[in-house]
Tab-separated table of C-alpha atoms in Angstrom:
chain	number	residue	atom	x	y	z
E	77	MET	CA	0.000	0.000	0.000
E	78	SER	CA	1.340	3.395	-0.952
E	79	LEU	CA	2.113	6.098	1.584
E	80	ALA	CA	-0.595	8.333	0.096
E	81	ARG	CA	-3.224	5.611	0.626
E	82	LYS	CA	-2.091	4.982	4.186
E	83	LEU	CA	-2.270	8.674	5.019
E	84	ALA	CA	-5.726	8.992	3.439
E	85	ILE	CA	-6.987	6.025	5.470
E	86	ILE	CA	-5.573	7.517	8.678
E	87	SER	CA	-7.236	10.839	7.889
E	88	CYS	CA	-10.575	9.162	7.082
E	89	ALA	CA	-10.556	7.199	10.316
E	90	ALA	CA	-9.621	10.231	12.417
E	91	TRP	CA	-12.237	12.535	10.912
E	92	LEU	CA	-14.942	9.866	10.953
E	93	THR	CA	-14.329	9.421	14.679
E	94	ILE	CA	-14.329	13.180	15.204
E	95	GLY	CA	-17.518	13.536	13.165
E	96	ILE	CA	-19.330	10.882	15.182
E	97	ALA	CA	-18.171	12.360	18.501
E	98	SER	CA	-19.191	15.866	17.404
E	99	THR	CA	-22.600	14.676	16.232
E	100	LEU	CA	-23.236	12.878	19.518
E	101	LEU	CA	-22.241	15.969	21.518
E	102	ILE	CA	-24.462	18.244	19.422
E	103	ALA	CA	-27.382	15.813	19.609
E	104	ASP	CA	-26.985	15.578	23.379
E	105	SER	CA	-26.798	19.338	23.995
E	106	GLY	CA	-29.215	20.483	21.270
E	107	LEU	CA	-29.309	23.855	19.539
E	108	ASP	CA	-29.973	25.729	22.770
E	109	GLY	CA	-27.064	24.011	24.473
E	110	ILE	CA	-24.673	25.263	21.805
E	111	ALA	CA	-26.111	28.745	21.252
E	112	SER	CA	-26.845	29.817	24.815
E	113	PRO	CA	-24.343	31.760	26.908
E	114	SER	CA	-24.170	28.743	29.208
E	115	GLY	CA	-23.125	26.633	26.222
E	116	ASP	CA	-19.487	27.732	26.524
E	117	ARG	CA	-18.604	24.349	27.967
E	118	THR	CA	-20.238	22.501	25.053
E	119	ARG	CA	-18.503	24.736	22.504
E	120	SER	CA	-15.173	24.184	24.261
E	121	ILE	CA	-15.673	20.425	24.238
E	122	LEU	CA	-16.569	20.585	20.545
E	123	ALA	CA	-13.376	22.509	19.817
E	124	ALA	CA	-11.382	19.989	21.875
E	125	ILE	CA	-12.908	17.136	19.873
E	126	ILE	CA	-11.831	18.756	16.607
E	127	LEU	CA	-8.308	19.722	17.745
E	128	PRO	CA	-6.810	16.206	17.332
E	129	GLY	CA	-7.981	16.218	13.724
E	130	TYR	CA	-5.914	19.311	13.055
E	131	LEU	CA	-2.908	17.798	14.808
E	132	ILE	CA	-3.248	14.627	12.725
E	133	GLY	CA	-3.658	16.806	9.635
E	134	PHE	CA	-0.397	18.621	10.331
E	135	ALA	CA	1.344	15.279	10.902
E	136	ILE	CA	-0.012	14.022	7.572
E	137	ILE	CA	1.301	17.129	5.815
E	138	TRP	CA	4.706	16.463	7.374
E	139	TRP	CA	4.636	12.773	6.331
E	140	THR	CA	3.548	13.778	2.824
E	141	ARG	CA	6.434	16.212	2.441
E	142	ASN	CA	8.899	13.617	3.693
E	143	GLY	CA	7.333	11.075	1.334
E	144	GLN	CA	7.786	13.428	-1.602
E	145	ARG	CA	11.436	13.925	-0.744
E	146	ALA	CA	11.927	10.163	-0.369
E	147	GLY	CA	10.111	9.444	-3.632
E	148	GLU	CA	7.226	7.587	-1.953
E	149	ILE	CA	4.707	10.088	-3.325
E	150	ASP	CA	4.866	10.507	-7.080
E	151	GLU	CA	3.159	12.527	-9.811
E	152	ARG	CA	0.136	10.202	-9.909
E	153	ASP	CA	-0.447	10.746	-6.189
E	154	LYS	CA	-0.298	14.499	-6.760
E	155	LYS	CA	-2.845	14.255	-9.592
E	156	VAL	CA	-5.158	12.131	-7.443
E	157	GLU	CA	-4.826	14.748	-4.671
E	158	SER	CA	-5.624	17.558	-7.081
E	159	ARG	CA	-8.690	15.815	-8.516
E	160	ALA	CA	-9.982	14.978	-5.031
E	161	THR	CA	-9.572	18.634	-4.047
E	162	GLU	CA	-11.581	19.804	-7.066
E	163	ILE	CA	-14.432	17.398	-6.375
E	164	ALA	CA	-14.433	18.017	-2.614
E	165	ALA	CA	-14.623	21.794	-3.093
E	166	THR	CA	-17.652	21.442	-5.347
E	167	ILE	CA	-19.427	19.033	-2.983
E	168	VAL	CA	-18.726	21.193	0.079
E	169	LEU	CA	-19.992	24.339	-1.655
E	170	LEU	CA	-23.165	22.548	-2.732
E	171	THR	CA	-23.640	21.158	0.768
E	172	ILE	CA	-23.347	24.599	2.382
E	173	PHE	CA	-25.714	26.058	-0.198
E	174	LEU	CA	-28.330	23.344	0.299
E	175	VAL	CA	-28.097	23.442	4.103
E	176	SER	CA	-28.450	27.242	4.068
E	177	ILE	CA	-31.512	27.108	1.800
E	178	GLY	CA	-32.955	24.257	3.880
E	179	LEU	CA	-32.513	26.223	7.108
E	180	TYR	CA	-34.123	29.275	5.504
E	181	ASP	CA	-37.126	27.243	4.399
E	182	ALA	CA	-37.408	25.462	7.752
E	183	TYR	CA	-37.384	28.677	9.804
E	184	ILE	CA	-39.006	31.201	7.437
E	185	ASP	CA	-42.120	31.434	9.625
E	186	ARG	CA	-40.050	32.212	12.741
E	187	GLY	CA	-38.234	35.097	11.066
E	188	GLY	CA	-34.743	33.787	11.761
E	189	VAL	CA	-32.584	30.721	12.068
E	190	PRO	CA	-31.463	29.740	15.590
E	191	VAL	CA	-27.917	30.886	16.314
E	192	GLY	CA	-26.856	27.357	17.249
E	193	TRP	CA	-26.953	26.444	13.572
E	194	LEU	CA	-24.012	28.781	12.950
E	195	TYR	CA	-21.825	26.688	15.238
E	196	ILE	CA	-23.109	23.478	13.709
E	197	MET	CA	-22.437	24.751	10.185
E	198	ALA	CA	-18.983	26.074	11.100
E	199	TYR	CA	-17.763	22.948	12.877
E	200	GLY	CA	-19.678	20.688	10.513
E	201	THR	CA	-17.955	22.226	7.501
E	202	ILE	CA	-14.550	21.585	9.040
E	203	VAL	CA	-15.396	17.947	9.723
E	204	TRP	CA	-17.157	17.449	6.374
E	205	VAL	CA	-14.336	18.777	4.191
E	206	SER	CA	-11.674	17.058	6.287
E	207	PHE	CA	-13.445	13.712	5.975
E	208	LEU	CA	-14.688	14.076	2.388
E	209	HIS	CA	-11.315	14.897	0.834
E	210	PRO	CA	-9.466	11.712	1.871
E	211	VAL	CA	-12.542	9.606	1.031
E	212	LEU	CA	-12.569	11.045	-2.478
E	213	ARG	CA	-8.817	10.594	-2.681
E	214	LEU	CA	-9.216	6.882	-1.896
E	215	ILE	CA	-12.095	6.469	-4.353
E	216	ILE	CA	-10.115	8.102	-7.149
E	217	ASP	CA	-6.972	6.189	-6.213
E	218	PHE	CA	-8.710	2.787	-6.087
E	219	SER	CA	-10.659	3.451	-9.305
E	220	GLY	CA	-7.355	3.747	-11.147
E	221	THR	CA	-8.465	6.829	-13.063
E	222	ILE	CA	-7.305	10.326	-12.407
E	223	ASP	CA	-9.575	12.021	-14.950
E	224	GLY	CA	-12.793	10.366	-13.709
């Protein structure tokens, strides 16, 4: 297994775990638990859950750079990375657009969207893009096509 695949699998596993933990915390505290002034503890826990993902991400960047220098990551890996980035950006933008429109439609009668959704969208976007990119990288890598 190539270094790029190993790193993508590590990233997928880390962000899947972080995503599940974040979802459970949000479900347990609810919108009011995140948005209220007393929700500082919940927001801090949410940030602490996401922090290891960033640390793992920085380690993966370091391993990738070392792998490039050692020749373990080649031009094909770079093309796979680039294609995954293109697709992930499009999917994330569409997701944010659809969630925003959905929230507008869901709360149009109330005159405003609950503030807690801002935290959910902010942290959710971090988790979503960080998980989606390595998943797409693996899909493209295993499919054997870089253009597809």
